CSV table of C-alpha atoms in Angstrom, one decimal:
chain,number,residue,atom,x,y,z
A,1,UNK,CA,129.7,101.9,95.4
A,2,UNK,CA,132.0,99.0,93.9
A,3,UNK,CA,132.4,97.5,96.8
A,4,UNK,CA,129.9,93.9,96.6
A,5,UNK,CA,126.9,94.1,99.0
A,6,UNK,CA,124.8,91.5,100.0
A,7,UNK,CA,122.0,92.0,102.3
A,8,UNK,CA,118.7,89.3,102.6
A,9,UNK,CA,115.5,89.7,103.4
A,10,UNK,CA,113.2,86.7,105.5
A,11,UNK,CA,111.0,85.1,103.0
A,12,UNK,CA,107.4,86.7,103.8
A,13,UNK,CA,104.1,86.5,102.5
A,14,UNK,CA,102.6,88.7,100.2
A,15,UNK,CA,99.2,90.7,101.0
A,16,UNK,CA,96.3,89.3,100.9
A,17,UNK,CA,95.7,91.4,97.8
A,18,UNK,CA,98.7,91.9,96.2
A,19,UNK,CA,96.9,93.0,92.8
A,20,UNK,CA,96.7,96.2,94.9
A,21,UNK,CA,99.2,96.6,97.5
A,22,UNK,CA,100.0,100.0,97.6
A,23,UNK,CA,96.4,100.6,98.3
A,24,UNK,CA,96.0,97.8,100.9
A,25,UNK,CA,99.1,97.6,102.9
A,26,UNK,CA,98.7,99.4,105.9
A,27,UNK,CA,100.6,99.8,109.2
A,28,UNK,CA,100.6,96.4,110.7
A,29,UNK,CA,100.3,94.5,107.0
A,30,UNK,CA,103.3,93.0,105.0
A,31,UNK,CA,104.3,93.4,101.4
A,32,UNK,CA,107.5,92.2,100.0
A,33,UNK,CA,108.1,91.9,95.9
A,34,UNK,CA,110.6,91.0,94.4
A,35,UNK,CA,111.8,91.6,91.0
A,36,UNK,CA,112.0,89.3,88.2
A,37,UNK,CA,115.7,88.2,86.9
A,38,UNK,CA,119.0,88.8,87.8
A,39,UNK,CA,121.4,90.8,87.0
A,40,UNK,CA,125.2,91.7,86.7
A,41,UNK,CA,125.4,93.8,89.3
A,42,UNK,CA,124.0,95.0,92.5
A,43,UNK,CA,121.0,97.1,93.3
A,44,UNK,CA,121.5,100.3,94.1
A,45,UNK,CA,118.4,102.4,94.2
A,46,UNK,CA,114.8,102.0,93.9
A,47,UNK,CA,111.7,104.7,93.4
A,48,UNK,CA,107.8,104.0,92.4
A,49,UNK,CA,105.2,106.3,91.3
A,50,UNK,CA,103.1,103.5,93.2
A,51,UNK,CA,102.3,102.0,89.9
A,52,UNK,CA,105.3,100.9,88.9
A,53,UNK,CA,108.7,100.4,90.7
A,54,UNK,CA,112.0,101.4,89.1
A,55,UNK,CA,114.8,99.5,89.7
A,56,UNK,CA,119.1,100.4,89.4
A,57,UNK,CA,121.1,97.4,88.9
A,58,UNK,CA,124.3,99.3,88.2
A,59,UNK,CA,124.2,98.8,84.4
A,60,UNK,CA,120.6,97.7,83.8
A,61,UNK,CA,117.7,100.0,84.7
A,62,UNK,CA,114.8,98.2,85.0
A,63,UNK,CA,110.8,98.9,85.2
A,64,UNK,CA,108.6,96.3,86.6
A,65,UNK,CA,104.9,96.6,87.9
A,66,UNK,CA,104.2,96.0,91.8
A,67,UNK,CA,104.1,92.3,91.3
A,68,UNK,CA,107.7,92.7,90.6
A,69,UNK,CA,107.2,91.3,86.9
A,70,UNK,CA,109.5,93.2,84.4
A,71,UNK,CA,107.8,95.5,81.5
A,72,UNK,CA,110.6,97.4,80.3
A,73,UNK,CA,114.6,97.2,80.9
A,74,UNK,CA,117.7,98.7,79.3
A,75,UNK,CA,121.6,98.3,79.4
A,76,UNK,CA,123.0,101.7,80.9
A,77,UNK,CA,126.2,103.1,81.9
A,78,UNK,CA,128.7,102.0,84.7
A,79,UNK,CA,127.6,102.8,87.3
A,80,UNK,CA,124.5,104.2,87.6
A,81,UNK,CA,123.2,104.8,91.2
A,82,UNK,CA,120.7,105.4,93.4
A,83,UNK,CA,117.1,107.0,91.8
A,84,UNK,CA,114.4,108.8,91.7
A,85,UNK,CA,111.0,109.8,90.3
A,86,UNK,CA,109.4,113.1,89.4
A,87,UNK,CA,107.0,114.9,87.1
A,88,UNK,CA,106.6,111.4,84.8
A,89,UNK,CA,110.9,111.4,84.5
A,90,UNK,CA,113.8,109.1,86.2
A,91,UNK,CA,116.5,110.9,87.5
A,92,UNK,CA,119.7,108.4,88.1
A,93,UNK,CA,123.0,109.5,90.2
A,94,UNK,CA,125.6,108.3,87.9
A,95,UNK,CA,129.5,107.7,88.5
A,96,UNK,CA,131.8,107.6,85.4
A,97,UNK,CA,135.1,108.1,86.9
A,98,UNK,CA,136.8,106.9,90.1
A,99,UNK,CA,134.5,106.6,92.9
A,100,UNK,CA,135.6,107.9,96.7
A,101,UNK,CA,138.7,109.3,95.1
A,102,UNK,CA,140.3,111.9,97.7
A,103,UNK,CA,141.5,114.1,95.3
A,104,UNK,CA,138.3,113.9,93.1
A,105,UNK,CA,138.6,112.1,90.0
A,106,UNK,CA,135.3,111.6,90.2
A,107,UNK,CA,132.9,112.6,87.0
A,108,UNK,CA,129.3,113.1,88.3
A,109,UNK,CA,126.1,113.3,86.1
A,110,UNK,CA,122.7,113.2,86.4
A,111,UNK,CA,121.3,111.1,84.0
A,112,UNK,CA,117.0,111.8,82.7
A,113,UNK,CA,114.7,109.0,81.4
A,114,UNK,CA,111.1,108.7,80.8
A,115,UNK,CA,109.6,106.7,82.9
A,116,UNK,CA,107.3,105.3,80.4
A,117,UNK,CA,109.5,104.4,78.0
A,118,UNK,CA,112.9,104.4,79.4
A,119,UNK,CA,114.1,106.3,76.7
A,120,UNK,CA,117.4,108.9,77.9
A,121,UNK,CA,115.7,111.8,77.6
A,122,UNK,CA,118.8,114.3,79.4
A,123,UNK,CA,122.0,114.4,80.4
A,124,UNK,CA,123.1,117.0,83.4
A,125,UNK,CA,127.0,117.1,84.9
A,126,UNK,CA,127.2,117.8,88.3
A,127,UNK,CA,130.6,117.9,89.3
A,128,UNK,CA,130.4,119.6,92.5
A,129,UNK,CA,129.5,116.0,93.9
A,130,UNK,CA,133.3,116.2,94.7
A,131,UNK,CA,133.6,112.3,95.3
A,132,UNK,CA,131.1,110.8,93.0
A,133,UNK,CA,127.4,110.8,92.4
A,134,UNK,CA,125.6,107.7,94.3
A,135,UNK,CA,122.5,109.1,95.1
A,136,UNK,CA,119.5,111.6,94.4
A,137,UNK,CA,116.4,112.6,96.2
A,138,UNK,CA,113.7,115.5,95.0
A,139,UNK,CA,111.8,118.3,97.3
A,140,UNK,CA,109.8,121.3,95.7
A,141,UNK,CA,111.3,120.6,92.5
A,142,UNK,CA,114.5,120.8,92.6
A,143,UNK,CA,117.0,117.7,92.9
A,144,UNK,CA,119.5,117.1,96.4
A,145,UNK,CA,123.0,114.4,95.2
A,146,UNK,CA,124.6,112.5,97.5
A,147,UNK,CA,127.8,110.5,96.6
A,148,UNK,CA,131.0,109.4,98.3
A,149,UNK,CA,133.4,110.1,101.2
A,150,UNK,CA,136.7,109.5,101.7
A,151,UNK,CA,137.6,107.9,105.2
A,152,UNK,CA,138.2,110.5,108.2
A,153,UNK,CA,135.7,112.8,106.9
A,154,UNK,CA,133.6,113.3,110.3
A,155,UNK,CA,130.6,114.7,107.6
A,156,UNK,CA,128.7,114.3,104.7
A,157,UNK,CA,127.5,116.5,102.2
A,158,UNK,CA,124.3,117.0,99.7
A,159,UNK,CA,124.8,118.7,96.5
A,160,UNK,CA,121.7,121.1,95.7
A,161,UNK,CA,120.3,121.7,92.2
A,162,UNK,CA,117.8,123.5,90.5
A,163,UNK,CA,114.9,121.7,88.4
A,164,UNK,CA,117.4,122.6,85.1
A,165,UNK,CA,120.6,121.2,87.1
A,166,UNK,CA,121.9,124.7,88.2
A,167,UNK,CA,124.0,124.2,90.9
A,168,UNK,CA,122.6,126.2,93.9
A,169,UNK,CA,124.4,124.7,97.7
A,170,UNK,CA,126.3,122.3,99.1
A,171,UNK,CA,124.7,121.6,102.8
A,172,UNK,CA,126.8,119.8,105.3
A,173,UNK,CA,125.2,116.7,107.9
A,174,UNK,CA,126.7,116.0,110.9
A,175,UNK,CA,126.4,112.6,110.8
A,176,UNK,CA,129.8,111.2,111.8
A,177,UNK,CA,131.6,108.9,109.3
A,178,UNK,CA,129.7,106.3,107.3
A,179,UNK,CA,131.3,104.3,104.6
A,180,UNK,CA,131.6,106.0,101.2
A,181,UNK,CA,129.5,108.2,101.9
A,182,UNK,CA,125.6,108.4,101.3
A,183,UNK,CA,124.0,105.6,99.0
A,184,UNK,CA,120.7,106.6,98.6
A,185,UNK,CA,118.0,109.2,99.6
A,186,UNK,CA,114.5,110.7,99.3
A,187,UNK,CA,112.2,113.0,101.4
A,188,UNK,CA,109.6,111.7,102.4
A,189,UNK,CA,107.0,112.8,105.6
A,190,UNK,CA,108.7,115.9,106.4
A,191,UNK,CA,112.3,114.6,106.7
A,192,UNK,CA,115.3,113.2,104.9
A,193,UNK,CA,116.5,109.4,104.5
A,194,UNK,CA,119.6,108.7,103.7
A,195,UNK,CA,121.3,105.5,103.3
A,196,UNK,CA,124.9,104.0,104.0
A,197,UNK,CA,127.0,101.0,103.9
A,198,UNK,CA,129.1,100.3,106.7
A,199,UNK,CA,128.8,97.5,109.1
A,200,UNK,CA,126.5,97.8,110.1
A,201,UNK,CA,125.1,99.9,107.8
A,202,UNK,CA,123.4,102.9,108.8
A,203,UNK,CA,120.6,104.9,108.2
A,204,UNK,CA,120.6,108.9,108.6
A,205,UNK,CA,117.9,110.9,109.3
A,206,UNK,CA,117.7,115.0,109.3
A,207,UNK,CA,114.8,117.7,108.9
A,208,UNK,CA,114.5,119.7,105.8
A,209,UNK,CA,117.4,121.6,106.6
A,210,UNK,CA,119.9,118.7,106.9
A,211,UNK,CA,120.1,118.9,110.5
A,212,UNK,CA,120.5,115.2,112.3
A,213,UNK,CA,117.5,113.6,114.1
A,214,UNK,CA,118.4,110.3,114.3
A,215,UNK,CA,121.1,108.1,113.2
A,216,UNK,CA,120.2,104.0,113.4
A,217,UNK,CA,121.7,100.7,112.5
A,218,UNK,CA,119.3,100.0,110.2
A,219,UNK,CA,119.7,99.1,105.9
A,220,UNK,CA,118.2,101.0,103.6
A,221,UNK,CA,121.8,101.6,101.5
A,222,UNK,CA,120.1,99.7,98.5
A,223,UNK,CA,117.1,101.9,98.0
A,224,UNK,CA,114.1,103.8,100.2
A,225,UNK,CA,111.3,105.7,98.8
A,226,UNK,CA,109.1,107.8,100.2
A,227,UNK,CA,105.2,106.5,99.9
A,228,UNK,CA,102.0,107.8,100.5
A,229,UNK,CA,99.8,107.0,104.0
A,230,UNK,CA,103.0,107.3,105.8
A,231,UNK,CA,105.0,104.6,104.8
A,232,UNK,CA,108.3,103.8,103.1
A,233,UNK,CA,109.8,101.7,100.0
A,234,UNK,CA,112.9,99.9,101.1
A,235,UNK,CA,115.1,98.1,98.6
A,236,UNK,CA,117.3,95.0,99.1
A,237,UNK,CA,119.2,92.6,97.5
A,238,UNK,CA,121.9,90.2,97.1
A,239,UNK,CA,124.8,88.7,95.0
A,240,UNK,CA,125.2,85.1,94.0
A,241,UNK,CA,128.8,84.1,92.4
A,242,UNK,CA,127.5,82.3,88.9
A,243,UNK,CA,124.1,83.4,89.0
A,244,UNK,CA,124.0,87.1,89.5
A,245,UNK,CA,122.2,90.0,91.4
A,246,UNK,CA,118.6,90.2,92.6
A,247,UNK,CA,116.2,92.9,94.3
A,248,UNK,CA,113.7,93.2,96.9
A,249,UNK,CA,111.5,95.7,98.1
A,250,UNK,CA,109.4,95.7,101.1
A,251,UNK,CA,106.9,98.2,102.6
A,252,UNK,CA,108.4,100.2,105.8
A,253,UNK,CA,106.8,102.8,108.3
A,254,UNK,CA,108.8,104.7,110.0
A,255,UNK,CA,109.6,104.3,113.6
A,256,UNK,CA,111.5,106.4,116.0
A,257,UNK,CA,113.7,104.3,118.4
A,258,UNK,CA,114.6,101.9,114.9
A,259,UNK,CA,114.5,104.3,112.3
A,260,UNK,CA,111.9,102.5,110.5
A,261,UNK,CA,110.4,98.7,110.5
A,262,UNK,CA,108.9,96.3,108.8
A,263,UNK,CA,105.8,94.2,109.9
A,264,UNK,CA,105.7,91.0,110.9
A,265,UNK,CA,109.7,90.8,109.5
A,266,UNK,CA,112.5,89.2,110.5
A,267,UNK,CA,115.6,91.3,108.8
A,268,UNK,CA,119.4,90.2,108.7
């Protein structure tokens, strides 16, 4: 999760009430924000409790409202990944040893803040993720880590905890190869997202049980969120040299010959 990516978003307009736009952002309705500042490094996850939307730069975690303007942010360690939110608390995929290693000299964690505050809160190892923790989604409480793969490695596998980090499975998708691995995940209307670099990059999707519905060439390797009426949270962003990082998110809805789309939106 190193590696540079830069992915860009067309310039859209907002809602036409974008005070609320979780609440009026329906199918066939845009909503892009973006959020305020740049930073050192790339995005790599986003979640929202659809007040708020949290935001991984790498080594910043940041907390903004869904204007995209900034009301918390905190230095954090390299790398933090991928994201997500549950019972009031972030839960972050985080990296601190060599990332895609064959041999696994990885050191995976699970890093807990409140969302409130951003204040650390926990600290859980998971070192089963055998190649690196890069992402995390939540179902019925307990936590599902994705992370890295090592090239000609026809799967990819999800790391199963309990809600106290007790390592329960390790479930295996037949997705093919996709670039180090999975980036980011949630569950969200009944099925699995999960996305990869690559070029292009792709989008996986399974049912509860991990098994492959669809597999599309489609981003969402910088953050997607499951969202209430049936929609998604997709994140985006890119890299200038001398200026820094940036992130996007737009509203999705899911869609079965794309994977998922957005409204009105040109992607490249």
């Amino acid at each position: 999760m190193r590696t540079p990516i830069t992915c860009l978003l067309a310039v859209l307009p907002l809602a036409a009430n974008a005070a609320k736009p979780w609440q009026t952002v329906n199918d066939g309705e845009t909503f892009k924000v973006d959020c305020e500042g740049t930073y050192q490094h790339h995005l790599q996850g986003v979640c929202t409790d659809e007040t708020s939307i949290y935001w991984s730069f790498t080594t910043t975690l940041v907390k903004t409202d869904t204007t995209g303007k900034v009301l918390k942010k905190i230095p954090v360690a390299n790398h933090h990944g991928d994201l997500c939110i549950h019972d009031g608390k972030l839960f972050v995929a985080v990296n601190l040893g060599k990332f895609n290693d064959p041999k696994g000299n990885a050191d995976s964690w699970v890093y807990v803040y409140d969302a409130d505050s951003l204040q650390q809160l926990a600290r859980h190892e998971t070192q089963e993720v055998f190649h690196g923790a890069g992402g995390i989604g939540v179902r019925d409480g307990r936590f599902f880590v994705v992370g890295g793969l090592p090239g000609g490695v026809e799967e990819n596998y999800v790391y199963e905890y309990d809600d106290e980090f007790k390592f329960l499975k390790k479930h295996v998708i037949k997705s093919g190869h996709t670039l180090l691995g999975i980036q980011t995940a949630t569950f969200a209307h009944d099925r699995w997202w999960f996305g990869c670099y690559g070029n292009p990059r792709i989008l996986l999707v399974t049912d509860a049980d991990f098994e492959m519905t669809g597999r599309y060439e489609i981003d969402c390797s910088l953050g997607i969120e499951g969202m209430t009426g049936g929609r998604l949270l997709v994140g985006s962003g890119r890299c200038e040299k001398d200026e820094g990082c940036n992130g996007t998110a737009m509203i999705a809805f899911p869609d079965p010959k794309t994977g998922f789309r957005f409204q009105n939106a040109a992607v490249q």
